[in-house]
Amino acid sequence: MTAPGHGAAIGVFGGTFDPVHFGHLRTAYEMLQALRLAEVRFVPAGDPPHRAPPQVDATRRLELVRAAVADQPGFTVDDREVRRAGPSYSVLTLGELRRELPATPLCLIVGMDAFLGLPTWHRWQELLELAHVVVAPRPGWVAPADGVLGDLLAARRAASPDALHRASAGSIYIQPVTQLEISSTDLRALLAAGRDPRYLVPDAVRDVLRRTGCYSVSRPTR
Ligand code: ATP
């Protein structure tokens, strides 16, 4: 498959998306273009491990992601983690995708904050056997210089996106993206306070948020 970004590689963007916002979308868009990806697949977590339960149920978070990406060629939504029972481990998702797409380069997209937590992920050492890892720097989060992740970065870091197309998995690439310091945590607080999320989320997402009022009640989630 080729198109929108003209390569065959696929970006896999997992997250809780509680709710999805322009920080996620702009990052995905710049990855699509800069890495020449055929597609960025958004994979909302059904039951995200290593964090408090999401404020809003998986079906609604999925609806919001679908609304967010509907008008962007190359953006798709994969609901397998919502359909699958049990914790939404990325290693299981990537394993399934690898079986479905044996030769396609897969690029797991993570923010630097998420990358720094990688060694806590379930069976994390298998991730690079299944996919490349592409990291978006975020303000306040510094790439590891030492320790297990620093060593991994030194051994696996690719100098250019070309490496992501030459092999189906195994490289780490850091792709600078426009820094939009929007977070779902801040958005939830804003919505619970009855404020308007305009310019933080696409209008299609804002419409669902307003219609359903799904974040209008503040609950202590983390
Ligand atoms: P929360 O505030 O609830 O932790 P979040 O805004 O960080 O949520 P997640 O759904 O947890 O959103 O993030 C999914 C992925 O998107 C992670 O890899 C995270 O690093 C990345 N990400 C989140 N916000 C941004 C942003 N503003 N810019 C770039 N990447 C982001």
Coordinates of C-alpha atoms and ligand atoms in Angstrom, one line a residue:
M1 CA 0.0 0.0 0.0
T2 CA 1.3 3.5 -0.8
A3 CA -0.3 7.0 -0.4
P4 CA -0.7 9.6 1.7
G5 CA 2.9 9.8 2.8
H6 CA 4.2 7.7 -0.3
G7 CA 5.9 4.9 1.7
A8 CA 4.6 1.5 2.8
A9 CA 5.3 1.9 6.5
I10 CA 2.5 2.2 8.9
G11 CA 2.4 4.3 12.1
V12 CA 0.7 2.8 15.1
F13 CA -0.4 5.5 17.6
G14 CA -1.6 4.0 20.8
G15 CA -3.0 6.0 23.7
T16 CA -5.8 6.4 26.1
F17 CA -7.1 9.4 24.2
D18 CA -9.2 10.5 27.2
P19 CA -10.0 12.6 25.2
V20 CA -8.1 13.0 21.9
H21 CA -6.7 16.5 21.2
F22 CA -4.7 18.6 18.7
G23 CA -1.4 17.6 20.4
H24 CA -2.1 14.0 19.3
L25 CA -3.4 14.9 15.9
R26 CA -0.6 17.4 14.9
T27 CA 2.0 14.9 16.1
A28 CA 0.4 12.1 14.0
Y29 CA 0.1 14.4 11.0
E30 CA 3.8 15.5 11.1
M31 CA 4.8 11.9 11.5
L32 CA 2.7 10.9 8.5
Q33 CA 4.5 13.4 6.3
A34 CA 8.0 13.4 7.7
L35 CA 8.3 9.7 7.8
R36 CA 6.4 9.1 4.5
L37 CA 4.0 6.8 6.2
A38 CA 1.2 5.2 4.2
E39 CA -1.1 5.5 7.2
V40 CA -1.2 6.4 10.9
R41 CA -3.5 4.1 12.8
F42 CA -4.9 5.4 16.0
V43 CA -5.3 2.6 18.5
P44 CA -7.3 3.7 21.5
A45 CA -6.6 1.6 24.6
G46 CA -9.6 -0.3 26.0
D47 CA -8.1 -1.0 29.4
P48 CA -4.8 0.9 29.6
P49 CA -2.3 -0.7 31.9
H50 CA 0.0 1.3 34.2
R51 CA -2.5 4.1 34.9
A52 CA -5.8 4.9 36.6
P53 CA -8.9 3.8 34.7
P54 CA -9.9 6.4 32.0
Q55 CA -12.6 8.9 33.0
V56 CA -14.7 8.0 29.9
D57 CA -15.5 4.5 28.7
A58 CA -13.7 3.0 25.7
T59 CA -16.7 3.2 23.3
R60 CA -17.0 6.9 23.8
R61 CA -13.2 7.5 23.5
L62 CA -13.3 5.5 20.3
E63 CA -16.2 7.6 19.0
L64 CA -14.2 10.8 19.7
V65 CA -11.1 9.4 17.9
R66 CA -13.2 8.4 14.9
A67 CA -14.7 11.9 14.8
A68 CA -11.2 13.5 15.1
V69 CA -9.6 11.6 12.2
A70 CA -12.6 11.3 9.8
D71 CA -11.6 14.0 7.4
Q72 CA -7.9 13.3 7.2
P73 CA -6.7 10.9 4.5
G74 CA -4.1 8.5 5.9
F75 CA -5.5 8.6 9.4
T76 CA -7.4 5.4 10.4
V77 CA -8.8 4.0 13.6
D78 CA -8.2 0.5 14.9
D79 CA -10.5 -0.7 17.6
R80 CA -8.9 -4.0 18.4
E81 CA -7.8 -2.9 21.9
V82 CA -11.4 -1.9 22.7
R83 CA -12.7 -5.2 21.4
R84 CA -10.0 -7.3 23.1
A85 CA -10.6 -8.4 26.7
G86 CA -7.9 -7.7 29.3
P87 CA -5.2 -5.1 29.6
S88 CA -4.4 -3.3 26.4
Y89 CA -0.8 -4.3 26.0
S90 CA 1.0 -2.9 23.0
V91 CA 3.0 -6.0 22.6
L92 CA -0.2 -8.0 21.9
T93 CA -1.5 -5.4 19.4
L94 CA 1.8 -5.2 17.6
G95 CA 2.0 -9.0 17.5
E96 CA -1.4 -9.2 15.9
L97 CA -0.5 -6.5 13.4
R98 CA 2.8 -8.3 12.6
R99 CA 0.9 -11.5 11.8
E100 CA -1.6 -9.6 9.6
L101 CA 1.1 -7.6 7.8
P102 CA 4.2 -9.8 7.9
A103 CA 6.5 -7.6 5.8
T104 CA 5.2 -4.1 6.5
P105 CA 7.3 -1.7 8.5
L106 CA 5.4 -0.8 11.6
C107 CA 6.3 2.4 13.5
L108 CA 5.1 2.6 17.1
I109 CA 4.6 6.3 17.7
V110 CA 5.2 7.5 21.3
G111 CA 5.8 10.8 23.0
M112 CA 9.1 11.2 24.9
D113 CA 7.2 10.9 28.2
A114 CA 5.8 7.5 27.1
F115 CA 9.2 6.4 25.7
L116 CA 10.9 7.0 29.1
G117 CA 8.4 4.6 30.6
L118 CA 9.0 1.9 28.1
P119 CA 10.9 -0.5 30.4
T120 CA 7.7 -0.7 32.5
W121 CA 5.7 -2.0 29.6
H122 CA 4.6 -5.6 29.4
R123 CA 7.2 -7.7 27.6
W124 CA 8.8 -4.4 26.5
Q125 CA 12.0 -6.1 25.1
E126 CA 9.9 -7.7 22.4
L127 CA 8.6 -4.4 21.1
L128 CA 11.5 -3.7 18.8
E129 CA 11.3 -7.2 17.3
L130 CA 7.8 -6.3 16.2
A131 CA 8.1 -2.6 15.3
H132 CA 10.3 0.4 15.0
V133 CA 9.7 3.0 17.8
V134 CA 9.3 6.6 16.7
V135 CA 9.6 9.2 19.5
A136 CA 8.1 12.7 19.5
P137 CA 10.1 15.0 21.8
R138 CA 7.9 16.8 24.4
P139 CA 8.9 19.9 26.5
G140 CA 10.3 18.9 29.8
W141 CA 11.2 15.3 28.8
V142 CA 14.8 14.6 27.8
A143 CA 16.0 11.7 25.8
P144 CA 17.8 9.2 28.0
A145 CA 21.6 9.4 27.9
D146 CA 22.4 6.3 30.0
G147 CA 20.7 3.4 31.7
V148 CA 18.9 0.7 29.9
L149 CA 17.0 3.1 27.6
G150 CA 20.1 5.2 26.9
D151 CA 22.0 2.0 25.9
L152 CA 19.1 0.9 23.7
L153 CA 19.0 4.3 22.0
A154 CA 22.7 4.3 21.4
A155 CA 22.4 0.8 19.8
R156 CA 19.2 1.3 17.8
R157 CA 18.9 4.9 17.0
A158 CA 18.4 5.6 13.3
A159 CA 20.0 8.7 11.7
S160 CA 17.2 9.2 9.1
P161 CA 13.7 7.9 8.4
D162 CA 15.0 5.8 5.6
A163 CA 15.9 3.1 8.1
L164 CA 12.2 2.8 8.9
H165 CA 11.5 1.7 5.3
R166 CA 14.5 -0.6 4.9
A167 CA 13.5 -3.0 7.7
S168 CA 10.1 -3.9 9.2
A169 CA 11.2 -3.4 12.8
G170 CA 14.1 -2.7 15.1
S171 CA 15.1 1.0 14.9
I172 CA 14.4 3.9 17.2
Y173 CA 13.9 7.3 15.5
I174 CA 13.4 10.7 17.1
Q175 CA 11.2 12.9 15.0
P176 CA 10.9 16.5 16.1
V177 CA 7.3 17.8 15.9
T178 CA 5.6 21.0 16.7
Q179 CA 5.3 21.3 20.4
L180 CA 1.7 21.7 21.4
E181 CA 1.6 21.3 25.1
I182 CA -2.0 20.2 25.3
S183 CA -2.8 17.2 27.6
S184 CA -5.9 15.1 28.1
T185 CA -5.5 15.7 31.9
D186 CA -5.8 19.5 31.4
L187 CA -8.7 19.0 29.0
R188 CA -10.6 16.9 31.4
A189 CA -10.3 19.6 34.1
L190 CA -11.3 22.3 31.6
L191 CA -14.4 20.3 30.5
A192 CA -15.3 19.5 34.1
A193 CA -15.3 23.2 34.9
G194 CA -17.7 23.8 32.1
R195 CA -15.3 25.6 29.8
D196 CA -15.2 25.4 26.0
P197 CA -12.5 23.2 24.5
R198 CA -12.5 25.2 21.2
Y199 CA -9.0 25.3 19.5
L200 CA -7.8 22.4 21.7
V201 CA -9.7 19.8 19.8
P202 CA -11.2 19.5 16.3
D203 CA -14.8 20.9 15.9
A204 CA -16.1 17.4 15.3
V205 CA -14.7 16.3 18.7
R206 CA -16.0 19.4 20.4
D207 CA -19.5 18.6 18.9
V208 CA -19.5 15.1 20.5
L209 CA -18.2 16.5 23.8
R210 CA -21.0 19.1 23.9
R211 CA -23.7 16.7 22.7
T212 CA -22.8 14.0 25.3
G213 CA -21.4 16.0 28.1
C214 CA -19.2 13.0 28.7
Y215 CA -16.5 14.9 30.6
S216 CA -18.8 17.4 32.3
V217 CA -18.5 15.7 35.8
S218 CA -15.1 15.8 37.4
R219 CA -14.0 12.5 38.9
P220 CA -10.8 11.8 40.7
T221 CA -9.0 9.6 38.1
R222 CA -5.4 10.0 38.9
Ligands
ATP1 P1 -3.0 12.2 30.0 O1 -2.9 13.7 30.2 O2 -4.4 11.7 30.4 O3 -1.9 11.4 30.4 P2 -2.2 12.6 27.2 O4 -2.6 13.9 26.7 O5 -0.7 12.4 27.6 O6 -3.1 12.1 28.4 P3 -2.4 9.9 26.0 O7 -3.6 9.4 25.4 O8 -1.9 9.3 27.3 O9 -2.6 11.5 26.1 O10 -1.2 9.9 25.0 C1 -1.0 9.0 23.9 C2 0.3 9.3 23.3 O11 0.3 10.6 22.8 C3 1.5 9.2 24.2 O12 2.6 8.6 23.5 C4 1.9 10.6 24.6 O13 3.2 10.8 24.8 C5 1.5 11.3 23.3 N1 1.0 12.7 23.5 C6 0.1 13.1 24.3 N2 0.0 14.5 24.3 C7 0.8 14.9 23.3 C8 1.2 16.2 22.8 N3 0.6 17.3 23.3 N4 2.2 16.3 21.9 C9 2.8 15.1 21.5 N5 2.5 13.9 21.9 C10 1.5 13.8 22.8

